[in-house]
């Protein structure tokens, strides 16, 4: 397998706390190349967005992390979310599963969460020198606690090998990573908007003050959610400050 930027190396673990943390630690001890993947059949302390735990059923789902050295300006950090979300969305679309990206990077199918992404960057001298892109995707799990409002590839009616889905995502990530290194921000944003949940639509939100309706305008230069309220004011939100109600 050859890729534009990634050098394929895949370490498969039976069980680990978090593939993101393991990859970070491994890279401190032995420098790994751009594109190294760590996947785990079971993750016991999976990290999610906003300090949440990412729960997964042993051997049923994809939990993996990819190491990259993007050398991006920190103001472009959000584009790493964009390329990861697009890669997962595209791999699902190849399975005829139509997924949307809920800002910043939740992957939804019919409003149910099928996957999530956690990106951990290292910034040195105003450059993102290292980015660990962690992806959790529900593949063969059939039962979820109802409050999770989750689904899986299996529950969407498709039967696939977990490894094959990883390979697809990896290939697409290399493709979108190339667009990113070419500074093709405009195209990436256009692709992201074409899959963005509620884009150009009125949605229902909650912040620390109230619940409100607003038009999803898109994202700001630095990846904040840009909402236009019904009184025509514009607000920008960071991930921990707003909740989608759907
Ligand atoms: C989310 O909260 O939506 C993000 C979930 C990200 C989970 C993945 S699973 C593989 C990688 N390792 C982790 O500890 N987290 C990410």
Coordinates of C-alpha atoms and ligand atoms in Angstrom, one line a residue:
X1 CA 0.0 0.0 0.0
X2 CA 1.4 3.4 -0.9
X3 CA 0.1 6.7 0.2
X4 CA 0.8 10.3 -0.6
X5 CA 2.0 11.3 2.9
X6 CA 1.4 8.4 5.2
X7 CA 3.9 5.6 5.8
X8 CA 1.8 2.6 6.7
X9 CA 2.6 0.9 9.9
X10 CA -0.2 -0.6 12.0
X11 CA 0.2 -1.8 15.5
X12 CA -2.8 -3.8 16.8
X13 CA -3.2 -4.1 20.5
X14 CA -5.6 -6.5 22.3
X15 CA -6.4 -4.0 25.1
X16 CA -5.3 -0.5 26.1
X17 CA -6.6 2.4 28.1
X18 CA -6.6 4.9 25.2
X19 CA -5.0 4.5 21.7
X20 CA -4.4 8.2 21.6
X21 CA -2.4 8.1 24.9
X22 CA -0.6 5.0 24.0
X23 CA 0.5 6.4 20.6
X24 CA 1.6 9.6 22.3
X25 CA 3.7 7.7 24.8
X26 CA 5.2 5.3 22.2
X27 CA 6.2 8.3 20.1
X28 CA 8.1 9.8 23.0
X29 CA 10.1 6.6 23.5
X30 CA 10.6 5.6 19.9
X31 CA 10.0 8.2 17.2
X32 CA 7.3 7.0 14.9
X33 CA 6.7 8.0 11.3
X34 CA 3.9 10.1 9.8
X35 CA 0.9 7.8 9.5
X36 CA 1.6 5.2 12.2
X37 CA -1.7 3.6 13.4
X38 CA -2.5 2.1 16.8
X39 CA -5.7 0.2 17.0
X40 CA -7.1 -1.7 19.9
X41 CA -9.6 -4.5 20.1
X42 CA -10.6 -3.2 23.5
X43 CA -10.2 0.3 24.9
X44 CA -10.7 0.6 28.6
X45 CA -10.2 4.3 29.2
X46 CA -11.2 5.7 25.8
X47 CA -11.1 9.5 25.8
X48 CA -13.9 11.5 24.2
X49 CA -14.6 15.1 23.6
X50 CA -15.1 17.5 26.5
X51 CA -13.4 15.1 29.0
X52 CA -16.0 12.4 28.4
X53 CA -15.3 8.7 28.3
X54 CA -15.6 6.9 25.0
X55 CA -17.3 3.6 25.7
X56 CA -16.9 0.7 23.3
X57 CA -17.8 -3.0 23.3
X58 CA -14.8 -5.3 23.2
X59 CA -13.9 -6.6 19.7
X60 CA -17.0 -5.0 18.1
X61 CA -15.9 -1.5 17.1
X62 CA -13.1 0.5 15.6
X63 CA -10.9 2.4 18.1
X64 CA -7.7 3.8 16.6
X65 CA -5.3 6.7 16.4
X66 CA -3.1 8.0 13.6
X67 CA 0.1 10.0 14.2
X68 CA 0.7 12.9 11.9
X69 CA 3.2 15.8 11.7
X70 CA 1.2 18.4 9.9
X71 CA 3.3 21.5 10.6
X72 CA 0.2 23.7 10.3
X73 CA -0.3 27.1 11.9
X74 CA -2.4 26.7 15.1
X75 CA -5.1 28.9 13.5
X76 CA -5.6 26.1 11.0
X77 CA -6.0 23.4 13.7
X78 CA -9.7 23.0 12.9
X79 CA -8.8 21.6 9.5
X80 CA -7.5 18.5 11.2
X81 CA -11.0 18.0 12.5
X82 CA -12.3 18.6 9.0
X83 CA -10.1 16.0 7.3
X84 CA -10.8 13.4 9.9
X85 CA -14.5 13.9 9.8
X86 CA -14.5 13.9 6.0
X87 CA -12.5 10.6 5.9
X88 CA -15.0 8.8 8.2
X89 CA -18.0 10.3 6.3
X90 CA -16.6 9.1 3.0
X91 CA -15.8 5.6 4.2
X92 CA -19.4 5.3 5.4
X93 CA -20.7 6.7 2.1
X94 CA -18.8 3.9 0.3
X95 CA -21.0 1.5 2.3
X96 CA -24.1 3.5 1.2
X97 CA -24.5 4.9 4.7
X98 CA -25.3 8.6 4.5
X99 CA -23.6 10.3 7.4
X100 CA -23.6 13.9 8.5
X101 CA -20.9 15.7 10.5
X102 CA -22.2 17.5 13.6
X103 CA -19.9 20.3 14.4
X104 CA -17.1 19.9 15.3
X105 CA -16.7 16.3 14.3
X106 CA -19.4 13.9 15.6
X107 CA -20.5 11.5 12.9
X108 CA -24.3 11.1 12.7
X109 CA -26.5 8.7 10.8
X110 CA -30.2 9.7 11.0
X111 CA -29.4 11.8 14.0
X112 CA -27.8 8.9 15.8
X113 CA -24.1 9.0 16.7
X114 CA -22.0 6.4 14.8
X115 CA -18.6 7.8 15.4
X116 CA -16.5 10.4 17.2
X117 CA -13.1 12.0 16.8
X118 CA -10.6 13.3 19.3
X119 CA -7.6 15.2 18.0
X120 CA -4.7 16.0 20.3
X121 CA -2.1 18.4 19.0
X122 CA 1.3 19.5 20.1
X123 CA 2.3 23.0 19.3
X124 CA 5.9 24.2 19.3
X125 CA 7.0 27.7 18.2
X126 CA 3.6 28.5 16.7
X127 CA 3.5 25.3 14.6
X128 CA 1.4 22.2 15.1
X129 CA 4.3 19.8 15.1
X130 CA 2.3 16.6 16.0
X131 CA -1.3 15.7 15.8
X132 CA -2.8 12.5 17.0
X133 CA -6.1 11.8 15.3
X134 CA -8.2 9.4 17.4
X135 CA -11.3 7.9 15.8
X136 CA -14.0 5.7 17.4
X137 CA -16.5 4.2 15.0
X138 CA -19.3 1.8 15.9
X139 CA -19.0 -1.1 13.5
X140 CA -20.5 -4.4 14.8
X141 CA -22.1 -3.4 18.1
X142 CA -25.9 -3.9 17.9
X143 CA -27.1 -2.7 21.3
X144 CA -26.5 0.7 22.9
X145 CA -27.9 2.3 26.0
X146 CA -30.9 4.4 24.7
X147 CA -29.5 7.6 26.3
X148 CA -26.5 7.3 24.0
X149 CA -28.7 7.7 20.9
X150 CA -26.1 5.7 19.0
X151 CA -26.0 3.4 16.0
X152 CA -23.4 1.3 14.2
X153 CA -22.6 0.1 10.7
X154 CA -24.3 -3.2 11.5
X155 CA -27.4 -1.4 12.8
X156 CA -27.5 0.5 9.5
X157 CA -27.8 -2.8 7.8
X158 CA -24.3 -3.4 6.6
X159 CA -21.9 -6.2 7.4
X160 CA -18.2 -5.4 7.2
X161 CA -14.9 -6.4 8.5
X162 CA -13.6 -3.9 11.1
X163 CA -10.1 -3.8 9.5
X164 CA -11.5 -3.0 6.1
X165 CA -13.3 0.1 7.4
X166 CA -10.0 1.2 9.0
X167 CA -8.1 0.8 5.7
X168 CA -10.7 2.9 3.9
X169 CA -10.6 5.6 6.5
X170 CA -6.8 5.6 6.4
X171 CA -6.7 6.0 2.6
X172 CA -9.2 8.8 2.7
X173 CA -7.4 10.5 5.5
X174 CA -4.2 10.5 3.5
X175 CA -6.1 12.0 0.6
X176 CA -7.6 14.8 2.6
X177 CA -4.3 15.3 4.5
X178 CA -2.7 16.0 1.1
X179 CA -5.3 18.7 0.4
X180 CA -4.5 20.2 3.7
X181 CA -0.8 20.2 3.1
X182 CA -1.5 21.9 -0.2
X183 CA -3.4 24.6 1.8
X184 CA -6.5 23.8 -0.1
X185 CA -8.6 25.2 2.8
X186 CA -11.4 26.5 0.5
X187 CA -12.1 23.1 -0.9
X188 CA -11.9 21.4 2.4
X189 CA -14.3 23.9 3.9
X190 CA -16.7 23.4 1.0
X191 CA -16.6 19.6 1.4
X192 CA -17.1 20.0 5.2
X193 CA -20.1 22.3 4.7
X194 CA -21.7 19.9 2.2
X195 CA -21.9 17.3 5.0
X196 CA -22.4 19.5 8.0
X197 CA -25.5 18.8 10.1
X198 CA -28.0 21.7 10.0
X199 CA -25.8 23.8 7.7
X200 CA -27.9 26.7 6.5
X201 CA -30.8 25.5 8.5
X202 CA -32.4 26.6 11.7
X203 CA -31.6 24.4 14.6
X204 CA -32.3 24.3 18.3
X205 CA -29.4 25.0 20.8
X206 CA -28.7 25.4 24.4
X207 CA -26.0 27.5 26.1
X208 CA -25.5 28.4 29.7
X209 CA -28.2 31.0 29.5
X210 CA -31.1 29.5 27.6
X211 CA -32.4 27.4 24.8
X212 CA -32.8 29.1 21.5
X213 CA -33.3 28.7 17.7
X214 CA -30.6 29.8 15.3
X215 CA -29.4 29.5 11.8
X216 CA -26.2 27.5 11.4
X217 CA -24.0 29.8 9.3
X218 CA -20.9 27.7 9.4
X219 CA -17.6 28.0 11.3
X220 CA -15.4 30.9 12.0
X221 CA -11.7 31.2 10.9
X222 CA -10.6 29.3 14.0
X223 CA -13.4 26.7 13.9
X224 CA -15.9 28.2 16.2
X225 CA -19.6 27.4 15.5
X226 CA -21.2 30.5 13.9
X227 CA -24.9 30.9 14.6
X228 CA -27.3 33.7 13.5
X229 CA -30.1 34.2 16.0
X230 CA -33.6 35.1 15.0
X231 CA -32.9 38.7 16.1
X232 CA -30.1 38.8 13.5
X233 CA -27.3 38.8 16.0
X234 CA -24.4 36.5 15.4
X235 CA -22.8 34.3 18.0
X236 CA -19.6 32.2 18.0
X237 CA -19.4 29.2 20.2
X238 CA -16.6 26.9 21.4
X239 CA -17.4 23.2 21.8
X240 CA -18.0 23.2 25.6
X241 CA -20.3 26.2 25.4
X242 CA -23.1 25.1 23.3
X243 CA -25.3 22.0 22.9
X244 CA -27.3 20.9 19.9
X245 CA -30.8 19.8 20.8
X246 CA -32.2 17.3 18.3
Ligands
LIG1 C1 -16.1 11.9 21.0 O1 -16.3 12.2 22.2 O2 -17.0 12.0 20.2 C2 -14.7 11.6 20.6 C3 -14.5 10.1 20.7 C4 -13.1 9.7 20.3 C5 -12.8 8.2 20.6 C6 -11.6 7.7 20.0 S1 -11.4 6.0 20.2 C7 -9.8 6.0 19.6 C8 -9.1 7.2 20.2 N1 -8.6 6.9 21.5 C9 -9.2 7.6 22.5 O3 -8.9 7.5 23.7 N2 -10.2 8.3 22.0 C10 -10.2 8.2 20.5

